Coordinates of C-alpha atoms and ligand atoms in Angstrom, one line a residue:
M7 CA 5.0 63.7 -24.7
C8 CA 5.4 65.0 -21.2
G9 CA 4.8 68.0 -19.0
I10 CA 7.7 70.1 -17.7
I11 CA 8.1 73.0 -15.3
G12 CA 11.0 75.1 -14.0
Y13 CA 10.8 77.6 -11.2
I14 CA 13.2 80.2 -9.9
G15 CA 12.2 82.8 -7.3
F16 CA 11.3 83.1 -3.6
R17 CA 8.5 80.6 -3.0
S18 CA 8.8 77.0 -1.9
A19 CA 9.9 75.3 -5.1
K20 CA 8.4 72.1 -3.7
E21 CA 4.9 73.6 -3.6
V22 CA 5.2 75.4 -7.0
L23 CA 6.5 72.3 -8.7
L24 CA 3.9 69.9 -7.3
K25 CA 1.0 72.2 -8.0
S26 CA 2.3 72.8 -11.5
L27 CA 2.8 69.2 -12.2
K28 CA -0.8 68.4 -11.2
R29 CA -1.9 70.8 -13.8
L30 CA 0.3 69.3 -16.4
E31 CA -0.6 65.7 -15.5
Y32 CA -2.9 65.6 -18.6
R33 CA 0.2 65.5 -20.7
G34 CA 1.2 62.1 -19.3
Y35 CA 1.1 60.3 -16.0
D36 CA 3.5 57.3 -16.3
S37 CA 5.9 58.8 -13.8
A38 CA 6.7 62.1 -12.1
G39 CA 9.8 63.7 -10.6
V40 CA 11.4 66.9 -9.3
A41 CA 14.9 68.2 -8.8
I42 CA 15.4 71.1 -6.3
V43 CA 18.6 72.9 -5.6
D44 CA 19.6 73.4 -2.0
G45 CA 23.4 73.5 -1.9
K46 CA 23.2 70.2 -3.8
I47 CA 20.6 68.9 -6.2
N48 CA 17.9 66.8 -4.5
V49 CA 15.9 64.5 -6.7
A50 CA 12.6 62.6 -6.1
K51 CA 11.1 60.6 -8.9
K52 CA 8.6 57.8 -9.1
K53 CA 6.5 55.7 -11.4
G54 CA 2.8 56.6 -11.3
Y55 CA 0.8 59.7 -10.6
I56 CA 2.2 62.9 -9.0
D57 CA 0.2 62.1 -5.8
S58 CA 2.5 59.2 -5.2
L59 CA 5.6 61.4 -5.2
E60 CA 6.7 62.1 -1.6
F61 CA 9.9 64.0 -0.4
D62 CA 10.9 66.4 2.3
F63 CA 13.5 68.6 0.8
D64 CA 12.8 72.1 -0.5
G65 CA 14.5 75.2 -2.0
T66 CA 13.6 78.1 -4.3
L67 CA 15.0 76.8 -7.6
G68 CA 13.8 73.6 -9.2
I69 CA 12.5 71.6 -12.1
G70 CA 9.7 69.0 -12.5
H71 CA 8.4 66.5 -15.0
T72 CA 5.4 64.3 -15.6
R73 CA 6.0 61.6 -18.1
W74 CA 4.3 59.8 -21.0
A75 CA 6.7 57.0 -21.8
T76 CA 8.3 56.7 -25.3
H77 CA 11.8 55.3 -24.8
G78 CA 12.0 53.1 -21.7
V79 CA 9.2 51.4 -19.8
P80 CA 7.4 53.4 -17.1
E81 CA 9.7 52.7 -14.1
D82 CA 11.3 54.8 -11.4
R83 CA 14.7 54.6 -13.2
N84 CA 13.2 56.1 -16.4
A85 CA 11.5 58.9 -14.6
H86 CA 12.8 62.5 -15.1
P87 CA 14.7 64.6 -13.9
F88 CA 18.1 63.1 -15.0
L89 CA 21.4 64.0 -13.5
D90 CA 24.9 64.1 -14.9
C91 CA 27.5 61.7 -13.4
K92 CA 28.6 64.2 -10.7
G93 CA 25.1 65.2 -9.7
E94 CA 25.7 68.8 -10.6
I95 CA 23.3 69.2 -13.5
A96 CA 19.7 68.2 -13.8
I97 CA 17.4 68.2 -16.8
V98 CA 13.9 67.5 -17.8
H99 CA 12.9 66.8 -21.4
N100 CA 9.7 66.5 -23.5
G101 CA 10.2 65.2 -27.0
I102 CA 12.4 62.6 -28.7
I103 CA 16.2 62.8 -29.2
E104 CA 16.6 61.0 -32.5
N105 CA 20.4 60.7 -32.3
Y106 CA 20.5 59.6 -28.7
M107 CA 22.1 56.2 -29.4
E108 CA 24.9 57.7 -31.3
L109 CA 25.5 60.3 -28.6
K110 CA 25.1 57.8 -25.8
E111 CA 27.8 55.5 -27.3
K112 CA 30.2 58.4 -27.6
L113 CA 29.5 59.5 -24.1
I114 CA 30.0 56.0 -22.7
K115 CA 33.4 55.9 -24.4
E116 CA 34.2 59.2 -22.6
G117 CA 33.4 57.4 -19.3
H118 CA 29.8 58.5 -18.7
K119 CA 27.6 56.1 -16.8
F120 CA 23.9 55.9 -17.7
K121 CA 21.2 54.8 -15.3
S122 CA 18.1 54.8 -17.5
D123 CA 16.8 53.4 -20.9
T124 CA 15.6 56.8 -22.0
D125 CA 16.8 59.1 -24.8
S126 CA 16.5 62.1 -22.5
E127 CA 19.3 61.1 -20.0
V128 CA 21.9 61.7 -22.8
I129 CA 21.1 65.5 -22.5
A130 CA 22.4 65.7 -18.9
H131 CA 25.6 64.0 -19.8
L132 CA 26.1 66.0 -22.9
I133 CA 25.8 69.3 -20.9
E134 CA 28.2 67.8 -18.3
E135 CA 30.7 67.0 -21.1
H136 CA 30.7 70.7 -22.1
Y137 CA 30.4 72.1 -18.6
N138 CA 33.3 74.3 -17.4
G139 CA 31.5 76.2 -14.6
N140 CA 29.2 78.0 -17.0
L141 CA 25.8 76.3 -17.5
K142 CA 24.7 78.7 -20.3
E143 CA 27.7 78.0 -22.4
A144 CA 27.5 74.3 -21.9
F145 CA 23.8 74.3 -22.6
F146 CA 24.2 76.1 -26.0
K147 CA 26.9 73.6 -27.0
A148 CA 24.8 70.6 -26.0
I149 CA 21.7 71.8 -27.8
K150 CA 23.6 72.1 -31.1
E151 CA 24.4 68.4 -31.0
L152 CA 20.8 67.3 -30.5
K153 CA 18.6 66.0 -33.4
G154 CA 14.8 65.5 -32.9
S155 CA 12.2 67.3 -31.0
F156 CA 12.7 68.8 -27.6
A157 CA 11.6 71.1 -24.9
I158 CA 14.5 71.0 -22.4
V159 CA 14.9 72.7 -19.0
A160 CA 18.2 72.4 -17.2
I161 CA 19.7 73.6 -13.9
S162 CA 23.0 73.3 -12.1
K163 CA 23.8 73.2 -8.4
N164 CA 26.5 75.9 -8.9
E165 CA 24.5 78.7 -10.6
R166 CA 21.2 80.4 -9.8
K167 CA 19.6 80.2 -13.2
I168 CA 17.5 78.0 -15.5
M169 CA 18.3 77.3 -19.1
A170 CA 15.5 76.2 -21.5
A171 CA 15.4 75.3 -25.2
K172 CA 12.6 74.6 -27.6
K173 CA 12.3 72.7 -30.9
D174 CA 9.0 71.1 -32.0
S175 CA 7.7 70.6 -28.4
P176 CA 5.9 73.4 -26.5
L177 CA 7.5 75.7 -24.0
V178 CA 6.1 78.9 -22.4
I179 CA 7.6 81.4 -20.0
G180 CA 5.6 82.8 -17.1
V181 CA 7.0 86.2 -16.1
G182 CA 6.6 87.1 -12.4
D183 CA 8.0 89.7 -10.0
H184 CA 11.3 88.4 -8.6
E185 CA 10.3 85.0 -9.9
N186 CA 10.0 83.3 -13.3
F187 CA 8.6 80.1 -14.6
V188 CA 9.0 77.9 -17.7
A189 CA 6.5 75.2 -18.5
S190 CA 4.9 73.1 -21.2
D191 CA 1.6 74.9 -20.9
I192 CA 0.2 78.0 -19.3
P193 CA -2.1 76.5 -16.6
A194 CA 1.1 75.2 -14.9
F195 CA 1.9 78.6 -13.6
L196 CA -1.3 80.6 -14.1
E197 CA -1.9 80.7 -10.4
Y198 CA 1.2 82.8 -10.0
T199 CA 1.3 85.0 -13.1
N200 CA -0.8 85.7 -16.3
R201 CA 2.2 87.3 -18.1
V202 CA 3.3 84.9 -20.7
I203 CA 6.0 84.7 -23.4
V204 CA 5.5 81.8 -25.9
M205 CA 8.9 80.3 -27.0
R206 CA 9.3 79.5 -30.7
D207 CA 11.2 76.7 -32.3
G208 CA 15.0 77.3 -32.3
E209 CA 14.9 79.5 -29.2
I210 CA 16.8 79.2 -25.9
S211 CA 15.9 81.1 -22.8
E212 CA 17.9 82.0 -19.7
L213 CA 15.9 82.7 -16.5
T214 CA 16.9 84.1 -13.2
E215 CA 14.5 85.5 -10.7
D216 CA 15.0 89.0 -12.1
F217 CA 15.2 88.5 -15.9
V218 CA 14.4 86.3 -18.8
H219 CA 16.7 86.5 -21.9
F220 CA 16.0 84.9 -25.2
Y221 CA 18.5 83.7 -27.8
D222 CA 18.5 81.8 -31.1
F223 CA 20.5 78.6 -31.1
N224 CA 23.6 80.6 -32.3
G225 CA 23.5 82.8 -29.2
N226 CA 22.0 85.9 -30.9
E227 CA 19.8 87.7 -28.4
I228 CA 16.0 88.0 -29.4
N229 CA 13.4 90.5 -28.1
K230 CA 10.1 88.9 -27.3
E231 CA 6.8 90.4 -26.2
V232 CA 4.8 89.5 -23.1
Q233 CA 1.2 88.5 -23.7
I234 CA -1.5 88.7 -21.0
V235 CA -3.6 85.6 -20.6
E236 CA -7.2 86.3 -19.8
W237 CA -8.2 82.9 -18.5
S238 CA -8.5 82.4 -14.8
I239 CA -7.0 79.4 -13.0
E240 CA -10.6 78.3 -12.3
D241 CA -11.0 77.9 -16.0
A242 CA -8.3 75.2 -15.8
E243 CA -9.7 73.6 -12.6
K244 CA -12.8 71.4 -12.0
S245 CA -15.1 74.1 -10.6
G246 CA -16.9 71.5 -8.4
Y247 CA -17.5 68.9 -11.1
E248 CA -16.3 65.4 -10.3
H249 CA -14.3 65.2 -13.5
F250 CA -12.8 67.6 -15.9
M251 CA -14.6 65.7 -18.7
L252 CA -18.0 66.4 -17.2
K253 CA -17.1 70.0 -16.5
E254 CA -15.9 70.4 -20.1
I255 CA -19.1 68.7 -21.5
Y256 CA -21.1 71.3 -19.5
E257 CA -19.0 74.2 -20.7
Q258 CA -20.0 73.6 -24.3
P259 CA -22.7 76.2 -24.6
F260 CA -20.2 78.8 -23.4
A261 CA -17.3 77.4 -25.4
L262 CA -19.5 77.5 -28.6
D263 CA -20.7 81.0 -27.9
S264 CA -17.2 82.3 -27.3
T265 CA -15.8 80.5 -30.4
L266 CA -18.5 81.9 -32.6
H267 CA -18.0 85.4 -31.2
S268 CA -14.3 85.3 -31.7
L269 CA -14.9 84.2 -35.3
L270 CA -17.5 86.8 -36.0
S271 CA -14.9 89.5 -35.1
R272 CA -12.5 88.4 -37.9
N273 CA -12.4 90.1 -41.2
D274 CA -9.6 88.0 -42.9
M275 CA -11.7 85.0 -44.0
N276 CA -11.3 85.4 -47.7
F277 CA -10.5 82.2 -49.6
D278 CA -10.1 80.9 -53.2
F279 CA -9.5 77.2 -53.7
G280 CA -10.7 74.4 -55.9
R281 CA -10.6 71.5 -53.5
V282 CA -10.1 70.9 -49.8
T283 CA -8.0 68.4 -47.9
I284 CA -8.6 68.0 -44.2
V285 CA -6.0 66.3 -42.0
A286 CA -6.3 65.4 -38.3
C287 CA -6.2 62.6 -35.7
G288 CA -8.8 61.0 -33.5
T289 CA -11.7 63.2 -32.4
S290 CA -10.3 66.1 -34.5
Y291 CA -10.4 63.7 -37.5
H292 CA -14.1 63.1 -36.8
A293 CA -14.7 66.9 -36.8
G294 CA -12.9 66.9 -40.2
L295 CA -15.3 64.2 -41.5
V296 CA -18.3 66.4 -40.4
G297 CA -16.5 69.3 -42.1
K298 CA -16.5 67.4 -45.4
Y299 CA -20.3 67.1 -45.4
I300 CA -20.6 70.8 -44.5
I301 CA -18.2 72.1 -47.1
E302 CA -19.3 69.8 -49.9
E303 CA -22.9 70.8 -49.2
L304 CA -22.3 74.6 -49.2
L305 CA -19.4 74.9 -51.6
R306 CA -20.0 72.0 -54.0
I307 CA -16.3 71.3 -54.2
P308 CA -14.6 68.0 -53.4
V309 CA -13.2 67.5 -49.9
E310 CA -10.9 64.7 -48.9
V311 CA -10.3 63.8 -45.2
Y312 CA -7.1 62.1 -44.1
Y313 CA -5.8 60.7 -40.9
A314 CA -2.6 62.7 -40.3
S315 CA -0.6 59.5 -39.8
E316 CA -1.7 58.3 -43.3
Y317 CA -1.3 61.6 -45.1
R318 CA 2.5 61.2 -45.2
Y319 CA 2.0 58.2 -47.6
R320 CA 0.2 60.4 -50.1
P321 CA 2.4 61.6 -52.9
N322 CA 3.2 65.3 -53.0
V323 CA 0.2 66.9 -54.8
A324 CA -0.1 70.6 -55.5
D325 CA -3.7 70.7 -56.7
N326 CA -5.1 74.2 -55.9
S327 CA -6.2 72.5 -52.7
L328 CA -6.6 74.3 -49.4
A329 CA -5.2 71.9 -46.7
I330 CA -6.9 72.3 -43.3
F331 CA -5.2 70.8 -40.2
I332 CA -7.5 70.3 -37.2
T333 CA -5.8 69.8 -33.8
Q334 CA -7.1 71.1 -30.5
S335 CA -3.7 71.0 -28.8
G336 CA -1.8 72.2 -31.8
E337 CA 0.9 69.8 -30.8
T338 CA 0.0 66.5 -32.4
A339 CA 3.2 65.4 -34.1
D340 CA 1.4 63.6 -37.0
T341 CA -0.7 66.6 -37.8
I342 CA 2.3 68.9 -37.7
A343 CA 4.3 66.6 -39.9
A344 CA 1.4 66.6 -42.4
A345 CA 1.2 70.4 -42.3
R346 CA 4.8 70.6 -43.2
K347 CA 4.4 68.2 -46.0
A348 CA 1.4 70.1 -47.4
K349 CA 3.2 73.3 -47.3
A350 CA 6.3 71.9 -49.0
S351 CA 4.0 70.6 -51.7
G352 CA 2.8 74.2 -52.4
N353 CA -0.6 74.0 -50.9
E354 CA -2.2 76.8 -49.0
T355 CA -2.6 75.8 -45.4
L356 CA -5.0 76.6 -42.6
A357 CA -5.0 75.3 -39.0
I358 CA -7.9 75.0 -36.6
T359 CA -6.6 74.8 -33.1
N360 CA -7.6 75.7 -29.5
V361 CA -4.2 76.7 -28.2
V362 CA -2.8 80.1 -29.0
G363 CA 0.8 80.0 -30.1
S364 CA 0.9 76.2 -30.3
S365 CA 3.4 74.5 -32.6
I366 CA 1.0 74.0 -35.6
T367 CA 0.6 77.8 -35.9
N368 CA 4.2 78.0 -37.0
Y369 CA 3.7 75.8 -40.0
V370 CA 0.5 77.2 -41.7
D371 CA -0.5 80.3 -43.6
K372 CA -3.6 81.0 -41.6
V373 CA -5.0 80.0 -38.2
I374 CA -8.6 79.8 -36.9
Y375 CA -8.7 79.6 -33.1
T376 CA -11.5 77.8 -31.4
N377 CA -12.0 79.7 -28.2
A378 CA -13.1 76.8 -26.0
G379 CA -10.7 77.4 -23.1
P380 CA -8.3 74.9 -21.7
E381 CA -9.4 71.2 -22.1
I382 CA -7.8 69.0 -19.4
G383 CA -9.8 65.7 -19.6
V384 CA -8.0 63.4 -22.1
A385 CA -11.2 62.8 -24.0
A386 CA -11.9 65.8 -26.2
T387 CA -15.4 67.2 -25.8
K388 CA -15.8 70.9 -25.9
T389 CA -13.0 71.3 -28.3
F390 CA -14.7 68.9 -30.7
T391 CA -18.0 70.9 -30.8
A392 CA -15.9 74.1 -31.1
Q393 CA -14.1 72.6 -34.1
L394 CA -17.5 71.9 -35.7
M395 CA -18.4 75.5 -35.1
A396 CA -15.2 76.7 -36.7
L397 CA -15.8 74.4 -39.7
E398 CA -19.4 75.7 -40.1
Y399 CA -18.1 79.3 -39.9
F400 CA -15.2 78.6 -42.3
A401 CA -17.6 77.0 -44.9
I402 CA -20.0 79.9 -44.8
K403 CA -17.3 82.6 -45.1
A404 CA -15.4 80.6 -47.8
G405 CA -18.7 80.2 -49.7
E406 CA -19.5 83.9 -49.4
S407 CA -16.0 85.0 -50.5
M408 CA -15.9 82.6 -53.4
G409 CA -19.3 83.7 -54.6
K410 CA -20.9 80.3 -53.9
L411 CA -23.4 81.6 -51.3
S412 CA -25.5 84.7 -51.5
A413 CA -25.0 87.3 -48.8
S414 CA -28.5 86.6 -47.5
H415 CA -28.0 82.8 -47.5
A416 CA -24.7 83.3 -45.6
R417 CA -26.4 85.6 -43.1
D418 CA -29.2 83.1 -42.5
L419 CA -26.6 80.3 -41.9
L420 CA -24.6 82.5 -39.5
N421 CA -27.8 83.3 -37.6
S422 CA -28.6 79.6 -37.3
L423 CA -25.1 79.1 -35.7
R424 CA -26.1 81.6 -33.0
K425 CA -28.7 79.1 -31.8
V426 CA -26.2 76.3 -31.3
P427 CA -25.3 77.1 -27.7
M428 CA -29.0 77.0 -26.8
Y429 CA -29.5 73.7 -28.6
V430 CA -26.6 72.3 -26.7
E431 CA -27.8 73.7 -23.4
N432 CA -31.2 72.0 -23.9
T433 CA -29.5 68.8 -24.7
L434 CA -27.5 68.9 -21.4
N435 CA -30.9 68.8 -19.7
L436 CA -31.2 65.2 -20.9
N437 CA -28.4 64.1 -18.5
G438 CA -30.8 62.2 -16.2
I439 CA -32.3 60.1 -19.0
I440 CA -28.8 59.4 -20.5
K441 CA -27.5 58.3 -17.1
K442 CA -30.4 55.8 -16.8
E443 CA -29.4 54.4 -20.2
A444 CA -25.8 54.1 -19.1
E445 CA -27.1 52.0 -16.1
K446 CA -28.8 49.6 -18.5
I447 CA -25.8 49.1 -20.9
H448 CA -22.7 49.5 -18.8
K449 CA -22.1 45.8 -18.3
R450 CA -22.1 45.0 -22.0
K451 CA -18.9 43.9 -23.7
D452 CA -19.7 45.4 -27.2
M453 CA -21.7 48.3 -28.6
F454 CA -22.6 49.7 -32.0
F455 CA -23.2 53.3 -32.9
I456 CA -24.9 53.8 -36.2
A457 CA -25.9 56.8 -38.4
R458 CA -25.8 58.1 -41.9
G459 CA -24.7 61.3 -43.6
M460 CA -23.1 64.0 -41.5
N461 CA -24.0 62.1 -38.3
Y462 CA -22.0 59.1 -39.4
P463 CA -18.8 60.8 -38.1
I464 CA -20.8 61.5 -34.9
A465 CA -21.4 57.7 -34.6
L466 CA -17.6 57.2 -34.9
E467 CA -17.0 59.8 -32.3
G468 CA -19.6 58.3 -29.9
A469 CA -17.8 54.9 -30.3
L470 CA -14.4 56.5 -29.7
K471 CA -15.6 58.2 -26.6
M472 CA -17.1 55.0 -25.3
K473 CA -13.9 53.0 -26.0
E474 CA -11.4 55.4 -24.6
I475 CA -13.0 56.1 -21.3
S476 CA -15.1 53.0 -20.5
Y477 CA -12.8 50.4 -22.2
I478 CA -15.9 48.8 -23.8
H479 CA -15.4 47.6 -27.3
A480 CA -17.5 50.0 -29.4
E481 CA -17.9 50.4 -33.2
G482 CA -19.2 53.3 -35.2
Y483 CA -20.7 52.3 -38.5
P484 CA -22.5 53.9 -41.4
A485 CA -25.9 52.4 -40.8
G486 CA -26.3 51.2 -44.4
E487 CA -23.1 49.1 -44.1
L488 CA -24.3 46.9 -41.3
K489 CA -25.9 44.4 -43.7
H490 CA -22.5 44.1 -45.5
G491 CA -20.9 42.2 -42.6
P492 CA -21.3 43.6 -39.1
L493 CA -24.9 42.5 -38.8
A494 CA -23.5 39.0 -38.1
L495 CA -22.3 40.4 -34.7
I496 CA -25.8 41.7 -33.6
E497 CA -27.2 39.4 -31.0
E498 CA -29.7 39.6 -28.1
D499 CA -29.4 42.7 -26.0
I500 CA -26.3 44.2 -27.7
P501 CA -26.7 48.0 -27.4
V502 CA -27.1 49.7 -30.7
I503 CA -27.2 53.5 -30.5
A504 CA -28.9 54.9 -33.6
L505 CA -28.8 58.6 -34.5
V506 CA -31.9 59.5 -36.4
P507 CA -32.0 63.2 -37.3
E508 CA -35.0 64.5 -39.2
D509 CA -33.1 64.9 -42.4
I510 CA -32.6 63.0 -45.7
T511 CA -31.3 60.0 -43.7
Y512 CA -34.5 59.6 -41.6
D513 CA -36.4 56.8 -43.5
K514 CA -33.3 54.8 -44.2
M515 CA -32.3 55.0 -40.5
L516 CA -35.6 53.5 -39.5
S517 CA -35.1 50.6 -41.9
N518 CA -31.7 50.0 -40.4
I519 CA -33.1 50.1 -36.9
K520 CA -35.6 47.5 -37.9
E521 CA -32.8 45.2 -39.1
V522 CA -31.1 45.3 -35.7
S523 CA -34.3 45.1 -33.7
A524 CA -35.2 42.0 -35.6
R525 CA -32.0 40.5 -34.1
N526 CA -33.1 41.5 -30.6
A527 CA -30.5 44.2 -30.2
Y528 CA -31.2 46.8 -27.4
V529 CA -31.8 50.0 -29.5
I530 CA -31.4 53.5 -28.1
G531 CA -32.7 56.0 -30.6
V532 CA -31.4 59.6 -30.5
S533 CA -33.8 61.8 -32.4
S534 CA -35.9 64.9 -32.2
S535 CA -38.8 63.0 -33.7
E536 CA -41.2 61.5 -31.1
D537 CA -42.2 58.9 -33.8
V538 CA -38.8 57.2 -33.6
G539 CA -40.0 56.0 -30.1
K540 CA -42.1 53.4 -31.9
Y541 CA -39.1 51.6 -33.4
V542 CA -36.6 51.6 -30.5
D543 CA -36.3 50.4 -27.0
T544 CA -35.6 53.9 -25.6
L545 CA -35.8 57.2 -27.3
I546 CA -33.6 60.0 -26.2
K547 CA -35.5 63.0 -27.6
V548 CA -33.1 65.7 -28.5
P549 CA -34.0 69.3 -29.4
S550 CA -35.1 69.9 -33.0
T551 CA -32.5 71.8 -35.0
E552 CA -31.8 72.9 -38.5
P553 CA -30.7 69.7 -40.3
H554 CA -27.0 70.7 -40.6
L555 CA -26.8 71.4 -36.9
S556 CA -27.9 68.0 -35.6
P557 CA -24.3 66.8 -35.0
F558 CA -23.9 69.3 -32.2
V559 CA -26.8 67.9 -30.1
N560 CA -26.3 64.2 -31.0
V561 CA -22.6 64.3 -30.0
V562 CA -23.4 65.8 -26.6
V563 CA -25.8 62.8 -25.9
L564 CA -23.0 60.4 -26.8
Q565 CA -20.4 62.2 -24.7
L566 CA -22.7 62.0 -21.6
L567 CA -23.5 58.3 -22.4
A568 CA -19.8 57.5 -22.5
Y569 CA -19.1 59.5 -19.3
H570 CA -21.8 57.8 -17.2
T571 CA -20.9 54.4 -18.5
A572 CA -17.3 54.9 -17.6
K573 CA -18.2 56.3 -14.2
L574 CA -20.4 53.3 -13.4
L575 CA -17.5 51.1 -14.3
G576 CA -15.2 53.1 -12.0
R577 CA -12.8 54.1 -14.7
E578 CA -10.1 56.8 -14.5
I579 CA -12.3 59.1 -16.7
D580 CA -9.9 62.1 -17.0
K581 CA -6.8 60.0 -17.5
P582 CA -7.7 56.8 -19.3
R583 CA -5.1 54.1 -19.4
N584 CA -2.4 54.2 -22.1
L585 CA -3.5 57.6 -23.3
A586 CA -2.3 61.2 -23.0
K587 CA -3.8 64.5 -23.9
S588 CA -1.4 65.6 -26.5
V589 CA 0.4 63.1 -28.7
T590 CA 3.7 64.6 -29.6
V591 CA 5.2 61.5 -31.1
E592 CA 4.6 60.2 -34.6
Ligands
LIG19 C1 -10.1 61.5 -28.2 C2 -9.0 62.5 -28.3 C3 -8.0 62.2 -29.3 C4 -7.5 63.5 -30.0 C5 -6.3 63.2 -30.9 C6 -5.9 64.5 -31.7 O1 -11.0 61.9 -27.2 O2 -9.0 63.4 -27.6 O3 -8.4 61.3 -30.3 O4 -8.6 64.0 -30.7 O5 -5.3 62.7 -30.2 O6 -5.6 65.5 -30.8 P1 -5.4 67.0 -31.2 O7 -6.8 67.5 -31.6 O8 -4.8 67.7 -30.1 O9 -4.5 67.0 -32.4

């Protein structure tokens, strides 16, 4: 998984590529590189962040890449772009070429010399093998030989054009005046144009400064429509916050409001199913677990939740089940593979995603978009709460259309959702208290997050946020399970964060808190009940909500706790080590 950009026009390619790569850095940051045509192809590439890339050449046609390593360690030699043997062709690639070994061996026999350990380098040599002075022709021939997933952008020193191909990795075109762009994601070029064409799998595009033509892999020309993107570039930048993650945490009231409003305007939410299967990864999986509680409560039908990477080991089952795929990026390879499998098994499929036109939307029957705006911080925050909103809305609409909820009950529930942005806004006011708690716990090596019922997935999410950005070992547990093993790990001063909503879990949660307090744990209670203060070391008193909405406020506390802890530890909050924003490998 990587970020790629191509530019052809009249501006300084150096400036465009570097700015665009900064905006794509969330897709991977193991290495960065550019190739710019100026009579010859000049290349600069380096292990590490884009800021460490220094060069003094320029031109008006170029390509760039920011890498998340899959084949080959993060080293200068494995950084993109890659050149052919003669230095006439340069390519950047996002994805995995599955048959690269076979192609590489063949090309080596033909006399090609390889400089990297990557699968991607084979593409430059393959184009060279077919090149006869016509990049377009050679590109088409090379693409036909590739197996796997790819977004590829190629240039030649001899022709003023860019060729791009897409299969299972994202690629969008930015249409300008006497300039055009191709990139993995829209923010890469949004500063220059908001006219966008989303490429679909099996498409090739040819760009000059004055036109963009589209073809299928057989060379048949395709007509495609330009879409206007309404976000501003500020939406994709930090707006004065120290980190994207903090900005995105604070954007939640707005993201939730705009998600709900976009959902309320839909009139195609009619469903009929006997069971639900939810499939997702990471934070989106936790949203799916909350979704299980919501759907089972409102619809009284069974819901199973799978990690996407495990779903593939399930036998093919067509069981009148609606399969829901939750993925903020819409590009997670495991989730896409699972969607394909569910569809092949004959299930009706629905995706919940934040990215319009993302890959998952090609593989499902219906899409619900969260409207949270671009999320740049690697740790998912506003897209998670937007997913919860989408699941609440889905359950209400499905319940209504299947006759499981009366119109008035559905209306009351929808009205309760309108209050969520305000609940979250009020929770954000607790930032100061949460920061003080982070000061108390940030030096600890281990932490526990406990809850029951629909807040149990929020405990998992709190632990995941803490692990991924602070690198502290954290475990989320159903509170009732502690005494079946993990209680042995509770010792003096170990932080235990207990979620105590005023719902059916309340009394039992207090008993579980007593169990850990008796072992001298440092207990932080998160509750709307003042009374909980008697049982814990510190109470973070959250706004009181309808019981089914407590996950929205509790998760915001845990996001801020993880953020401040990571900040006190001086971590790379927006780009935690070993991680990338969208995981396009299985
Ligand atoms: C954690 C996080 C990841 C993602 C996971 C799935 O903060 O962001 O766990 O939730 O990689 O990503 P999407 O939702 O894009 O499929």
